[in-house]
PDB file of C-alpha atoms in Angstrom:
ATOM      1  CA  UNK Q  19     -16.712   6.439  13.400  1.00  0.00           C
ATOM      2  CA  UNK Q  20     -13.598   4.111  14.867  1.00  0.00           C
ATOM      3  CA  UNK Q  21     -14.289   1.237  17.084  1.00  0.00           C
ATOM      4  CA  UNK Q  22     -11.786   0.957  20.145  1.00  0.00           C
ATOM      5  CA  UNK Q  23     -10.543  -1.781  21.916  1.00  0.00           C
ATOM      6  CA  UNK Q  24      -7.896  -2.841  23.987  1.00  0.00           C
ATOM      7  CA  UNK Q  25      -6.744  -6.638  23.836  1.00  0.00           C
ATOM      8  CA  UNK Q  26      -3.672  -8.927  24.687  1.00  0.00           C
ATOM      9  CA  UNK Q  27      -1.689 -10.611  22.026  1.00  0.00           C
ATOM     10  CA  UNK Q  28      -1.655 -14.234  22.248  1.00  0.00           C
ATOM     11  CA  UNK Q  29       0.037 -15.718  19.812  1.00  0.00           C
ATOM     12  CA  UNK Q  30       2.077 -15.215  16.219  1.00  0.00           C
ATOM     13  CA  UNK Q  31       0.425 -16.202  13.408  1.00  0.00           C
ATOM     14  CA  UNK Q  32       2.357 -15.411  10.541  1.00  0.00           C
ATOM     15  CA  UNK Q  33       4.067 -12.151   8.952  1.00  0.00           C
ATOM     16  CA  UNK Q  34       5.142 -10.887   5.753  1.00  0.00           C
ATOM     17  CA  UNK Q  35       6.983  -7.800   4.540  1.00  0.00           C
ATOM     18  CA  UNK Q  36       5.918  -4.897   6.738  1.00  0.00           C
ATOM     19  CA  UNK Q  37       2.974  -6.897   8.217  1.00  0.00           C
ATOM     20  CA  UNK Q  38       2.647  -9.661  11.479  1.00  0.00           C
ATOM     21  CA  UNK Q  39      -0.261 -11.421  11.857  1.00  0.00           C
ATOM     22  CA  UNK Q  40      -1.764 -12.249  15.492  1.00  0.00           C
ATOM     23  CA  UNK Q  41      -3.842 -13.718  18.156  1.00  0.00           C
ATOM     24  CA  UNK Q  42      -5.641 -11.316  20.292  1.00  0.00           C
ATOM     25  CA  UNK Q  43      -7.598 -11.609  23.343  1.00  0.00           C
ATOM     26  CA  UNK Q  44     -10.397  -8.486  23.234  1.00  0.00           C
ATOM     27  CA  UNK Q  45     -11.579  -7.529  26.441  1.00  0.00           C
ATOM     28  CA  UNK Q  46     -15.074  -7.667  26.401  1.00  0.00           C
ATOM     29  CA  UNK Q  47     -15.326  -9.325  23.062  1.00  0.00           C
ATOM     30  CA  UNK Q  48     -13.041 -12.414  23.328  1.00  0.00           C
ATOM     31  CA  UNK Q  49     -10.482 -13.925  20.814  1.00  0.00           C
ATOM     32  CA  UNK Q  50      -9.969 -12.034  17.543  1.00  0.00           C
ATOM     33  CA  UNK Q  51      -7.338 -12.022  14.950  1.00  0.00           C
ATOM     34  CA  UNK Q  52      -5.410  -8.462  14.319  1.00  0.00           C
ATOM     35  CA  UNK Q  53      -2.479  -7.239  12.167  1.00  0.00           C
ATOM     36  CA  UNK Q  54      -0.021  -4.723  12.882  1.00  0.00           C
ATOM     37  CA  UNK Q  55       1.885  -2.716  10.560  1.00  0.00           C
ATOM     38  CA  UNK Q  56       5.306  -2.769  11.832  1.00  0.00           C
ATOM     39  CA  UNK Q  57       6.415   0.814  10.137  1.00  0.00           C
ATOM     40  CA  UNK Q  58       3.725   2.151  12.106  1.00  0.00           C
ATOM     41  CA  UNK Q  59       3.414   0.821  15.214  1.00  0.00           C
ATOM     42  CA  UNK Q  60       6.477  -1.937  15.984  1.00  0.00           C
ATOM     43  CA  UNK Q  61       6.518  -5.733  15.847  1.00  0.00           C
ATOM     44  CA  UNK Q  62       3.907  -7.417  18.458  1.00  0.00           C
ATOM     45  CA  UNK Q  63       4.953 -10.372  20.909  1.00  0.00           C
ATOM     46  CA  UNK Q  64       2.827 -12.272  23.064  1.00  0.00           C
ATOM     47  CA  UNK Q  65       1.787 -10.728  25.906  1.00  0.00           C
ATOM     48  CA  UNK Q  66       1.685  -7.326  24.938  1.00  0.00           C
ATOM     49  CA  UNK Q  67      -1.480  -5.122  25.504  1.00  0.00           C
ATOM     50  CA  UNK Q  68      -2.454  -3.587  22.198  1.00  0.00           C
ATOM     51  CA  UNK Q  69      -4.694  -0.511  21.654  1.00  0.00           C
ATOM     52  CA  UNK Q  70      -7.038  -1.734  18.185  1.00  0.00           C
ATOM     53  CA  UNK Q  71      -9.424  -0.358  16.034  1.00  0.00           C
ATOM     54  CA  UNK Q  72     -12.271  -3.401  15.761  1.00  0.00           C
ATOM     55  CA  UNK Q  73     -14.482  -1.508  13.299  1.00  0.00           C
ATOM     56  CA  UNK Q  74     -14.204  -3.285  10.250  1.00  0.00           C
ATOM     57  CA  UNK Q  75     -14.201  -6.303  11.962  1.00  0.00           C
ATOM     58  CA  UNK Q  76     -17.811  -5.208  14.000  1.00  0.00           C
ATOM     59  CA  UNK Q  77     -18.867  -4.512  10.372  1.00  0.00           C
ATOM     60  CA  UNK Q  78     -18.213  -7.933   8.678  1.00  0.00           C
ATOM     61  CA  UNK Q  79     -15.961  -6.440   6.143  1.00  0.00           C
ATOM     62  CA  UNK Q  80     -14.756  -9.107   3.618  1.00  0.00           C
ATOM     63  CA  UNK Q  81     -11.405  -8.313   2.409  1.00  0.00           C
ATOM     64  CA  UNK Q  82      -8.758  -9.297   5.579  1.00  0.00           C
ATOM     65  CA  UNK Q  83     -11.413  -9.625   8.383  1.00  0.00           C
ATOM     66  CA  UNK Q  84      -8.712  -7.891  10.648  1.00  0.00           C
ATOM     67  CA  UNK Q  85      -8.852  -5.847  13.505  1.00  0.00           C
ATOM     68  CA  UNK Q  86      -6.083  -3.396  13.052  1.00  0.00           C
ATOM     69  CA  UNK Q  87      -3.325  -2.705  15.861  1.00  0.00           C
ATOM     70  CA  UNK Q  88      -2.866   0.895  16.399  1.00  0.00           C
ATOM     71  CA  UNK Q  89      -0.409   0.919  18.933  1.00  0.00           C
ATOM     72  CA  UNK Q  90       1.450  -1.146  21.502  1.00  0.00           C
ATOM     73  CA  UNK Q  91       1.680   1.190  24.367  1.00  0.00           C
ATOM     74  CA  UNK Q  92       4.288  -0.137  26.255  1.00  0.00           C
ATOM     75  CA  UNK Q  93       6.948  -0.213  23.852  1.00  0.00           C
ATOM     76  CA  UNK Q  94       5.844   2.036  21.030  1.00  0.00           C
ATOM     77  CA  UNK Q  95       7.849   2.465  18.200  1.00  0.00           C
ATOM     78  CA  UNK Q  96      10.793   3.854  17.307  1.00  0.00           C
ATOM     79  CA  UNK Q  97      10.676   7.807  16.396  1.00  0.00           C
ATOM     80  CA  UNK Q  98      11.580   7.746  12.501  1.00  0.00           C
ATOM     81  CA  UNK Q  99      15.405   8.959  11.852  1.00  0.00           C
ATOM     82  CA  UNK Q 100      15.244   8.872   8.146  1.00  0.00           C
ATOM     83  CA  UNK Q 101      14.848  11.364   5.502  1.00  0.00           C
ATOM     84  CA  UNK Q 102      11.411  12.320   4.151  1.00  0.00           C
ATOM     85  CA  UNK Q 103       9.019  14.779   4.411  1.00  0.00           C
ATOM     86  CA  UNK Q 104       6.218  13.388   2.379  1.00  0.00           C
ATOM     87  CA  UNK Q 105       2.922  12.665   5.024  1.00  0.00           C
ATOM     88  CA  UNK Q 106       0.785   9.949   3.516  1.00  0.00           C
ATOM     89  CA  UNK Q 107      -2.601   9.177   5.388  1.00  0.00           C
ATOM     90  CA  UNK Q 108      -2.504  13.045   6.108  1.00  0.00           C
ATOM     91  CA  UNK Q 109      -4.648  14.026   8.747  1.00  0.00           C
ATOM     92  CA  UNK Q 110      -5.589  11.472  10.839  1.00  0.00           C
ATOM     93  CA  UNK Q 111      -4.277  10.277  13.915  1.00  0.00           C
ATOM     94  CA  UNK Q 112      -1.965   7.809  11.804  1.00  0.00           C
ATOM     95  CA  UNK Q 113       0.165  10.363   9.617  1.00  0.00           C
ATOM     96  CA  UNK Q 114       3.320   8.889   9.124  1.00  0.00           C
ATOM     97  CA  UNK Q 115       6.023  10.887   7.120  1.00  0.00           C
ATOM     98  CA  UNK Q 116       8.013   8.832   3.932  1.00  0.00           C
ATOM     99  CA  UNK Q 117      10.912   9.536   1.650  1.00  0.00           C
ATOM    100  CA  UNK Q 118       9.043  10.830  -1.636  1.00  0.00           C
ATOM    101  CA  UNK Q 119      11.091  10.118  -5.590  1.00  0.00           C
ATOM    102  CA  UNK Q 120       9.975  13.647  -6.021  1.00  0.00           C
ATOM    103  CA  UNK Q 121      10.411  15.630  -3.294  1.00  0.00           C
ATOM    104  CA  UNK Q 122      13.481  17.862  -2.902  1.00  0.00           C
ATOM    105  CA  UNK Q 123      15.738  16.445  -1.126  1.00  0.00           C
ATOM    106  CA  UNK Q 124      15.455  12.920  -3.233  1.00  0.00           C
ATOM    107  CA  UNK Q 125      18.740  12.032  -5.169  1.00  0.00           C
ATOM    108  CA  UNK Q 126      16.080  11.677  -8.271  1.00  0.00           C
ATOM    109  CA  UNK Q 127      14.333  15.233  -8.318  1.00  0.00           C
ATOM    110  CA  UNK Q 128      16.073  16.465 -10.694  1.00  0.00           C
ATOM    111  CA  UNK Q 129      15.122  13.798 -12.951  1.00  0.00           C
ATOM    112  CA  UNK Q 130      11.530  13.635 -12.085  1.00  0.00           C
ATOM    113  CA  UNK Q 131      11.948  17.478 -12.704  1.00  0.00           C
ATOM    114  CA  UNK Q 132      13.132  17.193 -16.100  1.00  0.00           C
ATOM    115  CA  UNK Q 133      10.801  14.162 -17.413  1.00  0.00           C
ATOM    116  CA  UNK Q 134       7.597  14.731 -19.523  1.00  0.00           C
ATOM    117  CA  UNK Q 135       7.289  11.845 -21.028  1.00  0.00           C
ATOM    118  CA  UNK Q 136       7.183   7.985 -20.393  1.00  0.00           C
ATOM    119  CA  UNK Q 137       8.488   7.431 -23.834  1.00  0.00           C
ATOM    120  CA  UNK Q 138       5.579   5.195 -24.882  1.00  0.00           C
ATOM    121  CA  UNK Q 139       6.168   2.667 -22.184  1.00  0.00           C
ATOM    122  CA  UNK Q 140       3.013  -0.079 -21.869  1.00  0.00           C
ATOM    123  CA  UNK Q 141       0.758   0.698 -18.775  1.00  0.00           C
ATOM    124  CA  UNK Q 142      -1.736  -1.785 -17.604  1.00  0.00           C
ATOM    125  CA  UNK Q 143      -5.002  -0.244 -16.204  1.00  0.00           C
ATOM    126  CA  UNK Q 144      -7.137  -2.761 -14.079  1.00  0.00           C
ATOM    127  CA  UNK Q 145      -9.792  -1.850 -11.529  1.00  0.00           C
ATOM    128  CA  UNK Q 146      -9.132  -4.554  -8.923  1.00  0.00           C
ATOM    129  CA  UNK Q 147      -5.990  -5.222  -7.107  1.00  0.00           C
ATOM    130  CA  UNK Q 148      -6.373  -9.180  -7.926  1.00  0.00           C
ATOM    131  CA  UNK Q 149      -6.006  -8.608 -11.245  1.00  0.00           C
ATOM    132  CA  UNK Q 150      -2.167  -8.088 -10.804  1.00  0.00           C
ATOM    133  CA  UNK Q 151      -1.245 -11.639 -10.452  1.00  0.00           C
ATOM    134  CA  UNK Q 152      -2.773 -12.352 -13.762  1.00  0.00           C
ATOM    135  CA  UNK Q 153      -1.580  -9.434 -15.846  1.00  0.00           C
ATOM    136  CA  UNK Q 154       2.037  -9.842 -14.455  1.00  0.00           C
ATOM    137  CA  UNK Q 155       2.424 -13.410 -15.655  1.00  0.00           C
ATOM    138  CA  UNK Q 156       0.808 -12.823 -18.875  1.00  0.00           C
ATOM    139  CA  UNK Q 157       3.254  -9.902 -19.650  1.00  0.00           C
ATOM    140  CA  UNK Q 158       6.312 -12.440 -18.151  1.00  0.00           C
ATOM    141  CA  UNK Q 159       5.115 -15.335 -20.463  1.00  0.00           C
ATOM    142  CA  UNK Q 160       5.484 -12.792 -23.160  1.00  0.00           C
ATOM    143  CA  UNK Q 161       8.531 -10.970 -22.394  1.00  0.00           C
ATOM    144  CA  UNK Q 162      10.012 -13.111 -19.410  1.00  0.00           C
ATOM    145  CA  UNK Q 163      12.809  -9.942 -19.318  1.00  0.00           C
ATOM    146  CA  UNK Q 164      10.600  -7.293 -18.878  1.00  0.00           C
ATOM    147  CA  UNK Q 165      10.976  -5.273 -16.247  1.00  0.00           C
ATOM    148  CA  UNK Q 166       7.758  -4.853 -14.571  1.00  0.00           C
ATOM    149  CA  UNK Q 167       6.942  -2.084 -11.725  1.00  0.00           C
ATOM    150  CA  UNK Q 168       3.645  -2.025  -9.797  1.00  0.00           C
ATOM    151  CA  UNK Q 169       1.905   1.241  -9.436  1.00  0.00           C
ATOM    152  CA  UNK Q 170      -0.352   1.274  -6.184  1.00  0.00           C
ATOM    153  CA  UNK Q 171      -3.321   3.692  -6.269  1.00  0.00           C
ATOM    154  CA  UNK Q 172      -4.652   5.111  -3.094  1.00  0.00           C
ATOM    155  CA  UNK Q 173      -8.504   3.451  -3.502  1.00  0.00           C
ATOM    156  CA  UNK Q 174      -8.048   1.126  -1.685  1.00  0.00           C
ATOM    157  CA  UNK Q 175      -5.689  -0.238   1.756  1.00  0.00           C
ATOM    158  CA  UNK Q 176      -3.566   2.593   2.162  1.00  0.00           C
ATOM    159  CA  UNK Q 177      -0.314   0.268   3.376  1.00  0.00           C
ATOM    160  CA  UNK Q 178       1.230  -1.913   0.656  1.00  0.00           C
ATOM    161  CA  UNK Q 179       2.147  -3.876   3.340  1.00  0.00           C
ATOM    162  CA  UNK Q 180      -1.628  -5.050   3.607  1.00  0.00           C
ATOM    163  CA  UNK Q 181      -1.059  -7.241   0.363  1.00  0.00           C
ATOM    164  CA  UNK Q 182       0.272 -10.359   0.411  1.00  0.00           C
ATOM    165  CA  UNK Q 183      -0.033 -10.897  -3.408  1.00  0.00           C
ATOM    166  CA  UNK Q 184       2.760  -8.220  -3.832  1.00  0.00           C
ATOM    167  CA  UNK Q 185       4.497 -10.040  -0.861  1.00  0.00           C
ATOM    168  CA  UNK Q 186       4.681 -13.159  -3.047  1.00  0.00           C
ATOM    169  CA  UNK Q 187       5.389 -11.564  -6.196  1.00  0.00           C
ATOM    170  CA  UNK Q 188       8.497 -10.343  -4.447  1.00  0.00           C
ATOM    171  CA  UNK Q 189      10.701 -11.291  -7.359  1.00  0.00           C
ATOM    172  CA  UNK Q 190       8.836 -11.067 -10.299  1.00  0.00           C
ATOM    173  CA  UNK Q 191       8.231  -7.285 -10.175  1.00  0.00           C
ATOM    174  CA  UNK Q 192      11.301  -5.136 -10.559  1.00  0.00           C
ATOM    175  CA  UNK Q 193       9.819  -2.635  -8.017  1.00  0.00           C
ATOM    176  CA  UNK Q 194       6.626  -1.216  -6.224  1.00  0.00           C
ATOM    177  CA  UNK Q 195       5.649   2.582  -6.456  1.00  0.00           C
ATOM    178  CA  UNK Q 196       3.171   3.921  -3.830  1.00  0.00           C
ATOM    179  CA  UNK Q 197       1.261   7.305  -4.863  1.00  0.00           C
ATOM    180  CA  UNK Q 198      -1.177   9.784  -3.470  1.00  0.00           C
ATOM    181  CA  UNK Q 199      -2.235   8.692   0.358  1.00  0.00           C
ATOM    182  CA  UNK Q 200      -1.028   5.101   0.296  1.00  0.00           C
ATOM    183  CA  UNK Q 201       2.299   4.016   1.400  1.00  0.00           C
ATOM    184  CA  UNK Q 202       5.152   1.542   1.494  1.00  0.00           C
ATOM    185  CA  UNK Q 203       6.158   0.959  -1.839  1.00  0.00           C
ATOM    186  CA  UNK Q 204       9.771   1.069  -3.039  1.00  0.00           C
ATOM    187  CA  UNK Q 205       9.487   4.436  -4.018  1.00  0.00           C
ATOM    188  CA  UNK Q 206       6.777   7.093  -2.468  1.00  0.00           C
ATOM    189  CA  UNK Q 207       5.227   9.423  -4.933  1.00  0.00           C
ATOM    190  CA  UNK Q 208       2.881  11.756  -4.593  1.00  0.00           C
ATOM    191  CA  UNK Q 209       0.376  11.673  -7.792  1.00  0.00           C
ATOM    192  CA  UNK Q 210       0.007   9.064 -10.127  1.00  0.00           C
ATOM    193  CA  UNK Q 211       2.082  10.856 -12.727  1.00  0.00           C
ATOM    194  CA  UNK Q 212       5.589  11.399 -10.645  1.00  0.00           C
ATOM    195  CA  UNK Q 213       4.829   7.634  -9.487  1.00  0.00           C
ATOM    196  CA  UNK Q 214       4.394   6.631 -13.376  1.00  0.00           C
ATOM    197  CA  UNK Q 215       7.480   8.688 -14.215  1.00  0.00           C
ATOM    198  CA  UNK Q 216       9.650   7.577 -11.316  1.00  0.00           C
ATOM    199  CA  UNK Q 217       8.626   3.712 -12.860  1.00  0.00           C
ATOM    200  CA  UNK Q 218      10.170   4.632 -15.910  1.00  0.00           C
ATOM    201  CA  UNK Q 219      13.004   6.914 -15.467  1.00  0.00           C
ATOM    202  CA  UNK Q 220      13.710   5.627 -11.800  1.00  0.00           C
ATOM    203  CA  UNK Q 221      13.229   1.987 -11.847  1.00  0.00           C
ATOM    204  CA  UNK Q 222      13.885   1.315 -15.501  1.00  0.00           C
ATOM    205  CA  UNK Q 223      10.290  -0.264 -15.855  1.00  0.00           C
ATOM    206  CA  UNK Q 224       9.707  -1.700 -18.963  1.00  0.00           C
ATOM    207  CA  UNK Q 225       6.100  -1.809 -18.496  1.00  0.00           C
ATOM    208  CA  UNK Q 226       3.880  -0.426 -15.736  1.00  0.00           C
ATOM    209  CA  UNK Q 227       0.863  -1.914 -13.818  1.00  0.00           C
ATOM    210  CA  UNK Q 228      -1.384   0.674 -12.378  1.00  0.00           C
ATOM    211  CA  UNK Q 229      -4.310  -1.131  -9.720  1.00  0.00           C
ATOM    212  CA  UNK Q 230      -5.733   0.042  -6.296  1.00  0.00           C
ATOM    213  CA  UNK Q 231      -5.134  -2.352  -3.003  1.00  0.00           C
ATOM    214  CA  UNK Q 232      -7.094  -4.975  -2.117  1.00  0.00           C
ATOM    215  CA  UNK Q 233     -10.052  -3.898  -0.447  1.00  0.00           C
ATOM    216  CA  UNK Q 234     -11.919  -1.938  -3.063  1.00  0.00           C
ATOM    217  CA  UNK Q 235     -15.012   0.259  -2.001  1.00  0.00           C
ATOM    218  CA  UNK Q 236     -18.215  -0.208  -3.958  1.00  0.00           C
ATOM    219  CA  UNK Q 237     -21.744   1.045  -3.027  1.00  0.00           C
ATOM    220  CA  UNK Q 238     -24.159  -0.269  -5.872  1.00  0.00           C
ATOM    221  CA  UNK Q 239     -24.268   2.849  -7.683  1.00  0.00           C
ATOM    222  CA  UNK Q 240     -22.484   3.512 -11.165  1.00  0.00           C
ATOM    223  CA  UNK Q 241     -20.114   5.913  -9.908  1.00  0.00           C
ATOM    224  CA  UNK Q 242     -19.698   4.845  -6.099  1.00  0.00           C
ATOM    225  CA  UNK Q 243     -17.022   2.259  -6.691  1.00  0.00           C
ATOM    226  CA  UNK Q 244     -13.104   3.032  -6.381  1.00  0.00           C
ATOM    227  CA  UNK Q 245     -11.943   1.370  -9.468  1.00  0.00           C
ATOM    228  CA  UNK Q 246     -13.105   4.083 -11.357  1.00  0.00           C
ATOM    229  CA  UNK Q 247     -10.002   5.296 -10.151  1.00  0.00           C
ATOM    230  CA  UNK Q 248      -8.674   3.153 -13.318  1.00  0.00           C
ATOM    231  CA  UNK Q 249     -10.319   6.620 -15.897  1.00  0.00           C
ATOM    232  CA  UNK Q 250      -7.653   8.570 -13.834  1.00  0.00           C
ATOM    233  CA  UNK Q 251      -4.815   6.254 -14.464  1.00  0.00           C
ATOM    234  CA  UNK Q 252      -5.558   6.239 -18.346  1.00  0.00           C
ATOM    235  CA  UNK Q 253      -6.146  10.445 -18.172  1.00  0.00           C
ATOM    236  CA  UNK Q 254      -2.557  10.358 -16.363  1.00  0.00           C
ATOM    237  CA  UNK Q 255      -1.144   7.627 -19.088  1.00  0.00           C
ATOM    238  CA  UNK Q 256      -2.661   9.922 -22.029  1.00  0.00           C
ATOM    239  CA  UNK Q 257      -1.506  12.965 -20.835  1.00  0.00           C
ATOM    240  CA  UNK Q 258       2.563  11.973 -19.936  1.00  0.00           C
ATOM    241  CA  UNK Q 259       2.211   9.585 -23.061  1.00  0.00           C
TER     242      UNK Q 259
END
């Protein structure tokens, strides 16, 4: 199921929030390009023997074409200190525990309590993450005010971090919820409906983007592709109205 390899960083390519991207030397395999997560696993430098997982890459998976750094051994990363007791990627080997809107201890609980409604706020359903670009500047040549929040699905990369379209929107959108298993977002919810609540109520969204990551997973059939993820996102819209 995982590929394994270990390698030595050789240079710094380039980084963006929450992401660096580098050179590796793979033993037995040769050079290779990898990105690390720095949340997860610390900020690379060359010279430093990395532990990766190389299956996507031995696959000839389109969307990145990374290997994937799972830890640096030597100087591993710092224990987290912070509140939170949300696990995202629950489970496997790379749990990592976040700050959820809704969970108890967050200053906006009882507000998330308390909501039913989104008070009729516009939500924008697509089924691919490349769609956001687009849909965010039509709504800002519209309403150039508009507060707009982007709602991550779980479909898809787990990390926001992976993107670098939300990287370079940095700006434009007013904020960045993460729900269900992924992770990284402004706000951590855990279900599509806290993270379109916390949108509204928290962030003061005036209108709401709802897309999976880049990566999508689609297998040919009608029903094996993860944008149909989207029917959830309207059932969720429809239902908190």
């Amino acid at each position: 199921m995982i590929r394994w390899r270990a390698a030595t960083v050789t240079e710094i390519r380039r980084s963006w929030r929450g992401a660096v991207e580098v050179d590796v030397d793979i033993d037995g395999d040769g050079p290779g390009r990898a990105l690390a997560y720095v949340d997860l696993v610390g900020r690379p430098e060359p010279g430093d023997r990395v532990v990766l997982n190389t299956t996507a890459t031995a696959l000839g998976l389109g969307t990145g074409g990374y290997a994937l750094v799972v830890a640096i051994p030597r100087r591993p990363s710092p224990d987290p200190n912070g509140p939170g007791h949300l696990i995202k990627a629950r489970y496997t080997p790379a749990q990592a525990v976040v700050f959820g809107v809704d969970e108890q201890d967050s200053p906006h609980h009882a507000v998330l309590a308390a909501a039913e409604s989104l008070d009729g706020m516009p939500v924008v359903i697509a089924d691919l993450h490349s769609a956001l670009p687009a849909i965010l500047a039509g709504i800002l040549a519209d309403r150039p005010a508009a507060r707009v929040v982007y709602l991550m699905t779980d479909g898809a990369a787990l990390p926001l971090a992976f993107s670098r379209t939300v990287a370079g929107l940095a700006g434009l959108l007013a904020g960045t919820v993460t729900c269900g298993q992924s992770f990284g977002g402004d706000l951590e919810a855990v279900t599509v409906h806290t993270g379109l609540l916390a949108a509204r109520h928290v962030l003061a969204a005036d209108v709401v983007i709802v897309t999976q990551g880049p990566g999508n997973l689609g297998t040919g059939t009608p029903w094996g592709f993860s944008g149909v993820q989207a029917g959830d996102a309207a059932n969720a819209v429809a239902t908190l109205g």
